mmCIF file of C-alpha atoms in Angstrom:
data_model
loop_
_atom_site.group_PDB
_atom_site.id
_atom_site.type_symbol
_atom_site.label_atom_id
_atom_site.label_comp_id
_atom_site.label_asym_id
_atom_site.label_seq_id
_atom_site.Cartn_x
_atom_site.Cartn_y
_atom_site.Cartn_z
ATOM 1 C CA MET A 10 -90.059 -3.856 -97.532
ATOM 2 C CA THR A 11 -90.223 -0.138 -98.271
ATOM 3 C CA LYS A 12 -92.784 2.500 -97.557
ATOM 4 C CA SER A 13 -93.735 2.840 -101.207
ATOM 5 C CA ASP A 14 -94.404 -0.876 -101.363
ATOM 6 C CA ASP A 15 -98.041 -1.593 -102.214
ATOM 7 C CA ASP A 16 -97.755 -4.919 -100.394
ATOM 8 C CA LEU A 17 -96.964 -3.085 -97.189
ATOM 9 C CA GLN A 18 -100.086 -0.952 -97.550
ATOM 10 C CA ALA A 19 -102.128 -4.074 -98.120
ATOM 11 C CA LEU A 20 -100.558 -5.854 -95.146
ATOM 12 C CA LEU A 21 -101.168 -2.927 -92.815
ATOM 13 C CA ILE A 22 -104.761 -2.506 -93.946
ATOM 14 C CA GLY A 23 -105.232 -6.261 -93.703
ATOM 15 C CA ALA A 24 -104.177 -6.172 -90.056
ATOM 16 C CA VAL A 25 -106.624 -3.407 -89.107
ATOM 17 C CA PRO A 26 -109.663 -5.622 -88.349
ATOM 18 C CA ASN A 27 -107.579 -7.710 -85.932
ATOM 19 C CA LEU A 28 -105.929 -4.688 -84.363
ATOM 20 C CA ARG A 29 -109.344 -3.099 -83.815
ATOM 21 C CA ALA A 30 -110.766 -6.274 -82.299
ATOM 22 C CA PHE A 31 -107.770 -6.576 -79.977
ATOM 23 C CA ALA A 32 -107.835 -2.900 -78.956
ATOM 24 C CA ASN A 33 -111.579 -2.972 -78.434
ATOM 25 C CA SER A 34 -111.417 -6.084 -76.261
ATOM 26 C CA LEU A 35 -108.560 -4.637 -74.263
ATOM 27 C CA CYS A 36 -109.924 -1.175 -73.484
ATOM 28 C CA GLY A 37 -113.668 -1.783 -73.920
ATOM 29 C CA ASP A 38 -114.166 1.580 -75.608
ATOM 30 C CA PRO A 39 -114.613 1.573 -79.421
ATOM 31 C CA THR A 40 -113.603 5.219 -79.876
ATOM 32 C CA ARG A 41 -110.455 4.836 -77.851
ATOM 33 C CA ALA A 42 -109.767 1.537 -79.602
ATOM 34 C CA ASP A 43 -109.786 3.233 -83.002
ATOM 35 C CA ASP A 44 -107.483 5.961 -81.709
ATOM 36 C CA LEU A 45 -105.128 3.234 -80.479
ATOM 37 C CA VAL A 46 -105.165 1.549 -83.884
ATOM 38 C CA GLN A 47 -104.478 4.868 -85.582
ATOM 39 C CA ASP A 48 -101.534 5.586 -83.249
ATOM 40 C CA THR A 49 -100.260 2.072 -83.905
ATOM 41 C CA LEU A 50 -100.324 2.521 -87.680
ATOM 42 C CA VAL A 51 -98.571 5.891 -87.498
ATOM 43 C CA LYS A 52 -95.894 4.511 -85.154
ATOM 44 C CA ALA A 53 -95.415 1.427 -87.299
ATOM 45 C CA TRP A 54 -95.051 3.589 -90.362
ATOM 46 C CA SER A 55 -92.467 5.902 -88.840
ATOM 47 C CA ASN A 56 -90.508 3.037 -87.267
ATOM 48 C CA LEU A 57 -90.538 0.711 -90.215
ATOM 49 C CA GLU A 58 -86.737 0.521 -90.075
ATOM 50 C CA GLY A 59 -87.160 -1.173 -86.696
ATOM 51 C CA PHE A 60 -89.121 -4.011 -88.232
ATOM 52 C CA GLU A 61 -86.977 -7.008 -89.050
ATOM 53 C CA LYS A 62 -87.633 -8.214 -92.526
ATOM 54 C CA GLY A 63 -89.081 -11.694 -92.603
ATOM 55 C CA SER A 64 -90.371 -11.554 -89.030
ATOM 56 C CA ASN A 65 -94.035 -11.482 -88.106
ATOM 57 C CA LEU A 66 -95.549 -8.128 -89.073
ATOM 58 C CA LYS A 67 -98.779 -8.843 -87.234
ATOM 59 C CA ALA A 68 -96.936 -9.678 -84.006
ATOM 60 C CA TRP A 69 -94.926 -6.479 -84.407
ATOM 61 C CA LEU A 70 -98.094 -4.397 -84.835
ATOM 62 C CA PHE A 71 -99.699 -6.033 -81.804
ATOM 63 C CA THR A 72 -96.580 -5.230 -79.785
ATOM 64 C CA ILE A 73 -96.803 -1.569 -80.749
ATOM 65 C CA LEU A 74 -100.508 -1.446 -79.922
ATOM 66 C CA ARG A 75 -100.245 -3.016 -76.481
ATOM 67 C CA ASN A 76 -97.196 -0.904 -75.586
ATOM 68 C CA THR A 77 -99.116 2.213 -76.587
ATOM 69 C CA TYR A 78 -102.129 1.110 -74.571
ATOM 70 C CA PHE A 79 -100.185 0.292 -71.412
ATOM 71 C CA SER A 80 -98.045 3.413 -71.484
ATOM 72 C CA GLU A 81 -101.180 5.542 -71.836
ATOM 73 C CA LEU A 82 -102.758 3.610 -69.013
ATOM 74 C CA ARG A 83 -99.759 4.188 -66.733
ATOM 75 C CA LYS A 84 -99.847 7.877 -67.550
ATOM 76 C CA ARG A 85 -103.561 8.129 -66.792
ATOM 77 C CA ARG A 86 -103.143 6.212 -63.553
ATOM 78 C CA ARG A 87 -100.413 8.530 -62.385
ATOM 79 C CA GLU A 88 -102.673 11.468 -63.109
ATOM 80 C CA VAL A 89 -105.625 10.189 -61.105
ATOM 81 C CA GLU A 90 -103.808 8.078 -58.524
ATOM 82 C CA ASP A 91 -104.003 10.554 -55.669
ATOM 83 C CA ALA A 92 -107.518 11.663 -56.504
ATOM 84 C CA ASP A 93 -109.219 8.310 -56.404
ATOM 85 C CA GLY A 94 -106.879 5.660 -55.138
ATOM 86 C CA ALA A 95 -109.602 4.527 -52.779
ATOM 87 C CA MET A 96 -112.018 4.207 -55.686
ATOM 88 C CA ALA A 97 -109.618 1.972 -57.581
ATOM 89 C CA GLU A 98 -109.380 -0.230 -54.531
ATOM 90 C CA ARG A 99 -113.138 -0.598 -54.385
ATOM 91 C CA MET A 100 -113.308 -1.316 -58.114
ATOM 92 C CA SER A 101 -110.808 -4.124 -57.817
ATOM 93 C CA VAL A 102 -113.263 -6.101 -55.727
ATOM 94 C CA LEU A 103 -114.922 -8.153 -58.428
ATOM 95 C CA PRO A 104 -118.686 -8.185 -58.590
ATOM 96 C CA GLU A 105 -120.364 -11.533 -58.165
ATOM 97 C CA GLN A 106 -121.265 -12.835 -61.606
ATOM 98 C CA HIS A 107 -123.921 -15.333 -62.428
ATOM 99 C CA VAL A 108 -124.398 -18.056 -64.974
ATOM 100 C CA HIS A 109 -125.763 -18.050 -68.559
ATOM 101 C CA MET A 110 -123.666 -18.557 -71.589
ATOM 102 C CA ASP A 111 -124.589 -16.018 -74.211
ATOM 103 C CA LEU A 112 -122.150 -13.541 -75.660
ATOM 104 C CA VAL A 113 -123.340 -10.550 -73.683
ATOM 105 C CA ASP A 114 -122.588 -12.388 -70.476
ATOM 106 C CA PHE A 115 -119.303 -13.532 -71.870
ATOM 107 C CA LYS A 116 -118.280 -9.967 -72.616
ATOM 108 C CA LYS A 117 -119.334 -8.896 -69.149
ATOM 109 C CA ALA A 118 -117.367 -11.732 -67.630
ATOM 110 C CA PHE A 119 -114.372 -10.851 -69.765
ATOM 111 C CA GLY A 120 -114.500 -7.359 -68.303
ATOM 112 C CA VAL A 121 -113.622 -8.629 -64.822
ATOM 113 C CA LEU A 122 -110.222 -9.877 -65.981
ATOM 114 C CA SER A 123 -107.133 -7.796 -65.327
ATOM 115 C CA ASP A 124 -105.484 -6.158 -68.333
ATOM 116 C CA ASP A 125 -102.581 -8.604 -68.069
ATOM 117 C CA GLN A 126 -104.988 -11.524 -68.239
ATOM 118 C CA LYS A 127 -107.066 -10.010 -71.028
ATOM 119 C CA GLU A 128 -104.153 -9.395 -73.325
ATOM 120 C CA VAL A 129 -102.612 -12.865 -73.089
ATOM 121 C CA LEU A 130 -105.959 -14.592 -73.419
ATOM 122 C CA LEU A 131 -106.731 -12.514 -76.516
ATOM 123 C CA LEU A 132 -103.328 -13.142 -78.048
ATOM 124 C CA VAL A 133 -103.281 -16.874 -77.407
ATOM 125 C CA GLY A 134 -106.960 -17.797 -77.290
ATOM 126 C CA ALA A 135 -108.449 -15.439 -79.874
ATOM 127 C CA GLU A 136 -105.576 -14.477 -82.193
ATOM 128 C CA GLY A 137 -103.894 -17.858 -82.107
ATOM 129 C CA PHE A 138 -100.387 -16.604 -81.304
ATOM 130 C CA SER A 139 -98.146 -19.220 -79.711
ATOM 131 C CA TYR A 140 -97.155 -18.812 -76.045
ATOM 132 C CA GLU A 141 -93.681 -17.892 -77.270
ATOM 133 C CA GLU A 142 -95.017 -15.199 -79.602
ATOM 134 C CA ALA A 143 -97.326 -13.866 -76.887
ATOM 135 C CA ALA A 144 -94.352 -13.735 -74.517
ATOM 136 C CA GLU A 145 -92.395 -11.704 -77.032
ATOM 137 C CA ILE A 146 -95.288 -9.336 -77.714
ATOM 138 C CA THR A 147 -95.957 -8.703 -74.025
ATOM 139 C CA ASN A 148 -92.279 -8.671 -73.060
ATOM 140 C CA ALA A 149 -92.863 -11.376 -70.443
ATOM 141 C CA ALA A 150 -91.460 -14.841 -69.772
ATOM 142 C CA VAL A 151 -93.217 -17.768 -71.452
ATOM 143 C CA GLY A 152 -94.017 -19.259 -68.025
ATOM 144 C CA THR A 153 -95.602 -15.974 -66.960
ATOM 145 C CA VAL A 154 -97.770 -15.953 -70.079
ATOM 146 C CA LYS A 155 -98.870 -19.538 -69.464
ATOM 147 C CA SER A 156 -99.832 -18.854 -65.885
ATOM 148 C CA ARG A 157 -101.664 -15.645 -66.861
ATOM 149 C CA VAL A 158 -103.664 -17.521 -69.500
ATOM 150 C CA ASN A 159 -104.475 -20.169 -66.946
ATOM 151 C CA ARG A 160 -105.572 -17.653 -64.326
ATOM 152 C CA ALA A 161 -107.635 -15.814 -66.932
ATOM 153 C CA ARG A 162 -109.445 -19.036 -67.859
ATOM 154 C CA VAL A 163 -110.120 -19.899 -64.235
ATOM 155 C CA ALA A 164 -111.449 -16.386 -63.537
ATOM 156 C CA LEU A 165 -113.632 -16.424 -66.660
ATOM 157 C CA ASN A 166 -114.953 -19.822 -65.812
ATOM 158 C CA LYS A 167 -115.890 -18.632 -62.362
ATOM 159 C CA ALA A 168 -117.550 -15.469 -63.661
ATOM 160 C CA LEU A 169 -119.527 -17.463 -66.224
ATOM 161 C CA GLY A 170 -120.569 -20.065 -63.688
ATOM 162 C CA PHE A 171 -119.769 -22.918 -66.055
ATOM 163 C CA GLU A 172 -120.478 -26.324 -64.616
ATOM 164 C CA ALA A 173 -117.255 -27.997 -63.656
ATOM 165 C CA GLY A 174 -116.459 -31.655 -63.300
ATOM 166 C CA GLU A 175 -115.252 -33.353 -60.129
ATOM 167 C CA SER A 176 -111.727 -32.176 -60.731
ATOM 168 C CA PHE A 177 -112.565 -28.525 -60.418
ATOM 169 C CA ASN A 178 -114.307 -26.866 -57.522
ATOM 170 C CA PRO A 179 -114.020 -23.085 -57.550
ATOM 171 C CA ASN A 180 -114.952 -22.954 -53.880
ATOM 172 C CA SER A 181 -112.487 -25.552 -52.679
ATOM 173 C CA GLU A 182 -110.090 -22.941 -51.336
ATOM 174 C CA PHE A 183 -112.852 -21.258 -49.390
ATOM 175 C CA VAL A 184 -114.108 -24.567 -48.019
ATOM 176 C CA GLY A 185 -110.551 -25.325 -46.988
ATOM 177 C CA ILE A 186 -110.313 -22.089 -45.049
ATOM 178 C CA THR A 187 -113.600 -22.554 -43.168
ATOM 179 C CA ARG A 188 -112.693 -26.131 -42.280
ATOM 180 C CA ALA A 189 -109.355 -25.032 -40.978
ATOM 181 C CA ALA A 190 -111.033 -22.277 -38.973
ATOM 182 C CA GLY A 191 -113.540 -24.775 -37.557
ATOM 183 C CA ARG A 192 -110.761 -27.033 -36.365
ATOM 184 C CA GLY A 193 -108.842 -24.188 -34.778
ATOM 185 C CA MET B 22 -99.434 -22.045 -59.633
ATOM 186 C CA GLN B 23 -103.173 -22.517 -59.894
ATOM 187 C CA ALA B 24 -104.337 -25.872 -61.247
ATOM 188 C CA PRO B 25 -105.349 -25.593 -64.916
ATOM 189 C CA LEU B 26 -108.993 -25.879 -65.870
ATOM 190 C CA PRO B 27 -110.193 -29.203 -67.212
ATOM 191 C CA VAL B 28 -109.692 -29.356 -70.984
ATOM 192 C CA GLU B 29 -113.446 -29.486 -71.571
ATOM 193 C CA LEU B 30 -113.975 -26.152 -69.808
ATOM 194 C CA GLN B 31 -110.967 -24.623 -71.548
ATOM 195 C CA GLY B 32 -112.662 -25.582 -74.813
ATOM 196 C CA GLN B 33 -115.957 -23.953 -73.844
ATOM 197 C CA ILE B 34 -114.252 -20.732 -72.832
ATOM 198 C CA GLY B 35 -112.076 -20.736 -75.920
ATOM 199 C CA GLN B 36 -115.112 -21.112 -78.145
ATOM 200 C CA ARG B 37 -116.966 -18.230 -76.470
ATOM 201 C CA LEU B 38 -113.899 -16.056 -76.722
ATOM 202 C CA ARG B 39 -113.421 -16.730 -80.416
ATOM 203 C CA GLU B 40 -117.115 -16.139 -81.168
ATOM 204 C CA ALA B 41 -117.011 -12.756 -79.454
ATOM 205 C CA TYR B 42 -113.719 -11.892 -81.125
ATOM 206 C CA VAL B 43 -114.774 -12.892 -84.639
ATOM 207 C CA GLU B 44 -117.803 -10.665 -84.215
ATOM 208 C CA LEU B 45 -115.431 -7.747 -83.637
ATOM 209 C CA ILE B 46 -113.108 -8.710 -86.489
ATOM 210 C CA ASN B 47 -116.052 -8.807 -88.890
ATOM 211 C CA GLU B 48 -117.003 -5.202 -88.181
ATOM 212 C CA PRO B 49 -116.446 -3.047 -91.268
ATOM 213 C CA VAL B 50 -113.221 -1.043 -91.194
ATOM 214 C CA PRO B 51 -113.874 2.718 -91.079
ATOM 215 C CA ASP B 52 -112.532 4.691 -94.071
ATOM 216 C CA ARG B 53 -110.258 6.695 -91.804
ATOM 217 C CA PHE B 54 -107.693 3.885 -91.727
ATOM 218 C CA VAL B 55 -107.385 3.509 -95.487
ATOM 219 C CA GLU B 56 -107.234 7.287 -95.787
ATOM 220 C CA LEU B 57 -104.575 7.487 -93.091
ATOM 221 C CA LEU B 58 -102.294 5.019 -94.852
ATOM 222 C CA GLN B 59 -102.794 6.754 -98.179
ATOM 223 C CA LYS B 60 -101.881 10.040 -96.569
ATOM 224 C CA LEU B 61 -98.752 8.592 -94.953
ATOM 225 C CA LYS B 62 -97.624 7.115 -98.240
ATOM 226 C CA GLN B 63 -98.364 10.318 -100.109
ATOM 227 C CA ARG B 64 -96.381 12.354 -97.617
ATOM 228 C CA GLU B 65 -93.480 9.938 -97.985
ATOM 229 C CA GLU B 66 -93.458 10.310 -101.755
ATOM 230 C CA GLU B 67 -93.665 14.084 -101.528
ATOM 231 C CA SER B 68 -90.736 14.266 -99.142
ATOM 232 C CA LYS B 69 -88.706 12.082 -101.497
ATOM 233 C CA GLU B 70 -89.466 14.447 -104.340
ATOM 234 C CA ASP B 71 -88.462 17.400 -102.172
ATOM 235 C CA SER B 72 -85.107 15.888 -101.317
ATOM 236 C CA ARG B 73 -84.533 15.162 -104.984
ATOM 237 C CA ASP B 74 -85.261 18.796 -105.833
ATOM 238 C CA GLU B 75 -82.719 19.971 -103.316
ATOM 239 C CA LYS B 76 -79.883 18.068 -104.981
#
Protein backbone atom coordinates (compact mmCIF):
# COMPACT_ATOMS: atom_id res chain seq x y z
CA MET A 1 0.00 0.00 0.00
CA THR A 2 1.43 3.38 -0.96
CA LYS A 3 0.52 6.90 -0.04
CA SER A 4 -0.78 7.68 -3.51
CA ASP A 5 -3.09 4.69 -3.30
CA ASP A 6 -6.74 5.75 -3.51
CA ASP A 7 -7.70 2.64 -1.53
CA LEU A 8 -5.62 3.87 1.37
CA GLN A 9 -7.43 7.21 1.36
CA ALA A 10 -10.74 5.39 1.34
CA LEU A 11 -9.67 3.05 4.14
CA LEU A 12 -8.46 5.90 6.33
CA ILE A 13 -11.60 7.95 5.76
CA GLY A 14 -13.68 4.83 6.33
CA ALA A 15 -12.10 4.38 9.75
CA VAL A 16 -12.81 7.95 10.88
CA PRO A 17 -16.34 7.38 12.26
CA ASN A 18 -15.06 4.54 14.46
CA LEU A 19 -11.97 6.44 15.53
CA ARG A 20 -14.13 9.42 16.50
CA ALA A 21 -16.56 7.25 18.44
CA PHE A 22 -13.68 5.57 20.27
CA ALA A 23 -11.88 8.85 21.03
CA ASN A 24 -15.10 10.51 22.14
CA SER A 25 -16.00 7.65 24.47
CA LEU A 26 -12.50 7.59 25.89
CA CYS A 27 -11.98 11.28 26.63
CA GLY A 28 -15.60 12.48 26.84
CA ASP A 29 -14.79 15.71 25.02
CA PRO A 30 -15.84 15.95 21.33
CA THR A 31 -13.37 18.72 20.47
CA ARG A 32 -10.45 16.91 22.00
CA ALA A 33 -11.66 13.68 20.39
CA ASP A 34 -11.48 15.24 16.93
CA ASP A 35 -8.00 16.58 17.65
CA LEU A 36 -6.98 13.06 18.68
CA VAL A 37 -8.37 11.62 15.45
CA GLN A 38 -6.55 14.26 13.44
CA ASP A 39 -3.25 13.51 15.22
CA THR A 40 -3.85 9.82 14.62
CA LEU A 41 -4.35 10.29 10.88
CA VAL A 42 -1.25 12.46 10.55
CA LYS A 43 0.86 9.98 12.53
CA ALA A 44 -0.50 7.04 10.56
CA TRP A 45 0.28 8.83 7.33
CA SER A 46 3.85 9.67 8.26
CA ASN A 47 4.52 6.21 9.70
CA LEU A 48 2.93 4.19 6.96
CA GLU A 49 6.18 2.26 6.52
CA GLY A 50 5.62 0.92 10.03
CA PHE A 51 2.35 -0.67 9.02
CA GLU A 52 2.71 -4.31 8.09
CA LYS A 53 0.99 -5.04 4.85
CA GLY A 54 -1.88 -7.46 5.25
CA SER A 55 -2.33 -6.78 8.96
CA ASN A 56 -5.33 -5.03 10.44
CA LEU A 57 -5.29 -1.35 9.50
CA LYS A 58 -8.12 -0.51 11.87
CA ALA A 59 -6.34 -2.14 14.81
CA TRP A 60 -3.19 -0.23 13.88
CA LEU A 61 -5.08 3.09 13.81
CA PHE A 62 -6.70 2.34 17.16
CA THR A 63 -3.27 1.59 18.61
CA ILE A 64 -1.96 4.96 17.44
CA LEU A 65 -4.99 6.77 18.83
CA ARG A 66 -4.89 5.21 22.28
CA ASN A 67 -1.11 5.67 22.54
CA THR A 68 -1.53 9.33 21.64
CA TYR A 69 -4.32 9.72 24.17
CA PHE A 70 -2.45 8.06 27.04
CA SER A 71 0.83 9.84 26.41
CA GLU A 72 -1.00 13.18 26.41
CA LEU A 73 -2.77 12.17 29.57
CA ARG A 74 0.50 11.27 31.31
CA LYS A 75 1.97 14.59 30.26
CA ARG A 76 -1.03 16.52 31.57
CA ARG A 77 -0.98 14.59 34.83
CA ARG A 78 2.66 15.37 35.39
CA GLU A 79 1.91 19.03 34.83
CA VAL A 80 -0.91 19.24 37.36
CA GLU A 81 0.16 16.50 39.76
CA ASP A 82 1.61 18.75 42.43
CA ALA A 83 -1.10 21.37 42.09
CA ASP A 84 -4.09 19.18 42.69
CA GLY A 85 -3.04 15.73 43.75
CA ALA A 86 -5.53 15.96 46.58
CA MET A 87 -8.29 16.82 44.12
CA ALA A 88 -7.54 13.75 42.03
CA GLU A 89 -7.81 11.66 45.15
CA ARG A 90 -11.24 13.07 45.91
CA MET A 91 -12.35 12.55 42.32
CA SER A 92 -11.40 8.90 42.41
CA VAL A 93 -14.09 8.26 44.99
CA LEU A 94 -16.94 7.23 42.74
CA PRO A 95 -20.27 8.95 43.17
CA GLU A 96 -23.19 6.75 44.09
CA GLN A 97 -25.16 6.05 40.93
CA HIS A 98 -28.76 5.07 40.72
CA VAL A 99 -30.86 2.90 38.47
CA HIS A 100 -32.66 3.58 35.16
CA MET A 101 -31.59 2.19 31.88
CA ASP A 102 -31.68 4.90 29.26
CA LEU A 103 -28.67 5.99 27.28
CA VAL A 104 -28.00 9.17 29.21
CA ASP A 105 -27.64 7.15 32.37
CA PHE A 106 -25.53 4.64 30.56
CA LYS A 107 -23.14 7.33 29.42
CA LYS A 108 -22.97 8.73 32.93
CA ALA A 109 -22.29 5.29 34.31
CA PHE A 110 -19.64 4.71 31.67
CA GLY A 111 -17.91 7.85 32.89
CA VAL A 112 -17.12 6.28 36.27
CA LEU A 113 -14.92 3.62 34.68
CA SER A 114 -11.16 4.03 34.69
CA ASP A 115 -9.49 4.76 31.35
CA ASP A 116 -8.03 1.24 31.33
CA GLN A 117 -11.49 -0.23 31.74
CA LYS A 118 -13.10 2.10 29.22
CA GLU A 119 -10.67 1.33 26.45
CA VAL A 120 -10.87 -2.47 26.68
CA LEU A 121 -14.63 -2.45 27.01
CA LEU A 122 -14.89 -0.21 23.93
CA LEU A 123 -12.47 -2.33 21.93
CA VAL A 124 -14.02 -5.67 22.82
CA GLY A 125 -17.64 -4.79 23.57
CA ALA A 126 -18.31 -1.98 21.10
CA GLU A 127 -15.76 -2.43 18.30
CA GLY A 128 -15.82 -6.20 18.35
CA PHE A 129 -12.05 -6.72 18.50
CA SER A 130 -11.01 -10.09 19.90
CA TYR A 131 -9.33 -10.23 23.33
CA GLU A 132 -6.09 -11.00 21.51
CA GLU A 133 -6.42 -7.97 19.23
CA ALA A 134 -7.36 -5.75 22.18
CA ALA A 135 -4.30 -7.04 24.04
CA GLU A 136 -2.10 -6.11 21.11
CA ILE A 137 -3.66 -2.67 20.73
CA THR A 138 -3.32 -1.84 24.42
CA ASN A 139 0.07 -3.52 24.79
CA ALA A 140 -1.22 -5.68 27.65
CA ALA A 141 -1.47 -9.41 28.33
CA VAL A 142 -4.63 -11.17 27.16
CA GLY A 143 -5.42 -12.16 30.76
CA THR A 144 -5.11 -8.53 31.83
CA VAL A 145 -7.53 -7.47 29.10
CA LYS A 146 -10.02 -10.15 30.13
CA SER A 147 -9.94 -9.14 33.76
CA ARG A 148 -10.24 -5.44 32.86
CA VAL A 149 -13.30 -6.15 30.71
CA ASN A 150 -14.77 -8.15 33.54
CA ARG A 151 -14.13 -5.44 36.12
CA ALA A 152 -15.54 -2.83 33.75
CA ARG A 153 -18.75 -4.84 33.34
CA VAL A 154 -19.11 -5.34 37.08
CA ALA A 155 -18.55 -1.61 37.73
CA LEU A 156 -21.01 -0.61 35.00
CA ASN A 157 -23.57 -3.02 36.28
CA LYS A 158 -23.25 -1.57 39.75
CA ALA A 159 -23.47 2.02 38.51
CA LEU A 160 -26.55 1.19 36.43
CA GLY A 161 -28.21 -0.66 39.28
CA PHE A 162 -29.22 -3.54 37.02
CA GLU A 163 -31.15 -6.25 38.78
CA ALA A 164 -28.94 -9.23 39.34
CA GLY A 165 -29.85 -12.85 39.82
CA GLU A 166 -29.03 -14.95 42.87
CA SER A 167 -25.52 -15.52 41.64
CA PHE A 168 -24.53 -11.90 41.83
CA ASN A 169 -24.79 -9.66 44.84
CA PRO A 170 -22.82 -6.44 44.50
CA ASN A 171 -22.94 -5.93 48.25
CA SER A 172 -21.77 -9.39 49.23
CA GLU A 173 -18.25 -8.19 49.99
CA PHE A 174 -19.56 -5.45 52.23
CA VAL A 175 -21.93 -7.82 54.01
CA GLY A 176 -19.00 -10.14 54.51
CA ILE A 177 -16.98 -7.40 56.16
CA THR A 178 -19.74 -6.32 58.56
CA ARG A 179 -20.43 -9.92 59.55
CA ALA A 180 -16.79 -10.50 60.23
CA ALA A 181 -16.65 -7.31 62.27
CA GLY A 182 -19.73 -8.38 64.24
CA ARG A 183 -18.13 -11.68 65.13
CA GLY A 184 -14.89 -10.06 66.19
CA MET B 1 -9.97 -12.23 40.08
CA GLN B 2 -13.50 -10.91 40.44
CA ALA B 3 -16.28 -13.34 39.53
CA PRO B 4 -17.66 -12.58 36.05
CA LEU B 5 -21.14 -11.14 35.71
CA PRO B 6 -23.94 -13.52 34.81
CA VAL B 7 -24.22 -13.85 31.02
CA GLU B 8 -27.65 -12.22 31.05
CA LEU B 9 -26.29 -9.04 32.63
CA GLN B 10 -23.26 -9.05 30.34
CA GLY B 11 -25.74 -9.08 27.46
CA GLN B 12 -27.71 -6.13 28.82
CA ILE B 13 -24.58 -4.07 29.32
CA GLY B 14 -23.21 -5.04 25.94
CA GLN B 15 -26.41 -3.95 24.25
CA ARG B 16 -26.43 -0.56 25.99
CA LEU B 17 -22.80 -0.04 25.11
CA ARG B 18 -23.33 -0.82 21.44
CA GLU B 19 -26.41 1.42 21.24
CA ALA B 20 -24.48 4.35 22.68
CA TYR B 21 -21.50 3.62 20.45
CA VAL B 22 -23.48 3.26 17.23
CA GLU B 23 -25.04 6.62 17.97
CA LEU B 24 -21.53 8.11 17.96
CA ILE B 25 -20.44 6.22 14.85
CA ASN B 26 -23.46 7.52 12.96
CA GLU B 27 -22.52 11.15 13.55
CA PRO B 28 -21.59 12.83 10.27
CA VAL B 29 -17.84 13.12 9.70
CA PRO B 30 -16.68 16.76 9.65
CA ASP B 31 -15.12 17.92 6.36
CA ARG B 32 -11.83 18.62 8.09
CA PHE B 33 -10.86 14.94 7.96
CA VAL B 34 -11.41 14.51 4.23
CA GLU B 35 -9.60 17.79 3.65
CA LEU B 36 -6.73 16.71 5.87
CA LEU B 37 -6.17 13.49 3.95
CA GLN B 38 -6.38 15.30 0.63
CA LYS B 39 -3.81 17.77 1.84
CA LEU B 40 -1.46 15.03 3.04
CA LYS B 41 -1.71 13.23 -0.27
CA GLN B 42 -1.22 16.44 -2.22
CA ARG B 43 1.87 17.30 -0.22
CA GLU B 44 3.23 13.82 -0.87
CA GLU B 45 2.78 14.18 -4.61
CA GLU B 46 4.36 17.62 -4.62
CA SER B 47 7.41 16.40 -2.74
CA LYS B 48 7.78 13.55 -5.23
CA GLU B 49 7.71 16.03 -8.07
CA ASP B 50 10.30 18.17 -6.30
CA SER B 51 12.69 15.27 -5.88
CA ARG B 52 12.23 14.40 -9.54
CA ASP B 53 13.10 17.97 -10.51
CA GLU B 54 16.29 17.81 -8.51
CA LYS B 55 17.61 14.83 -10.47
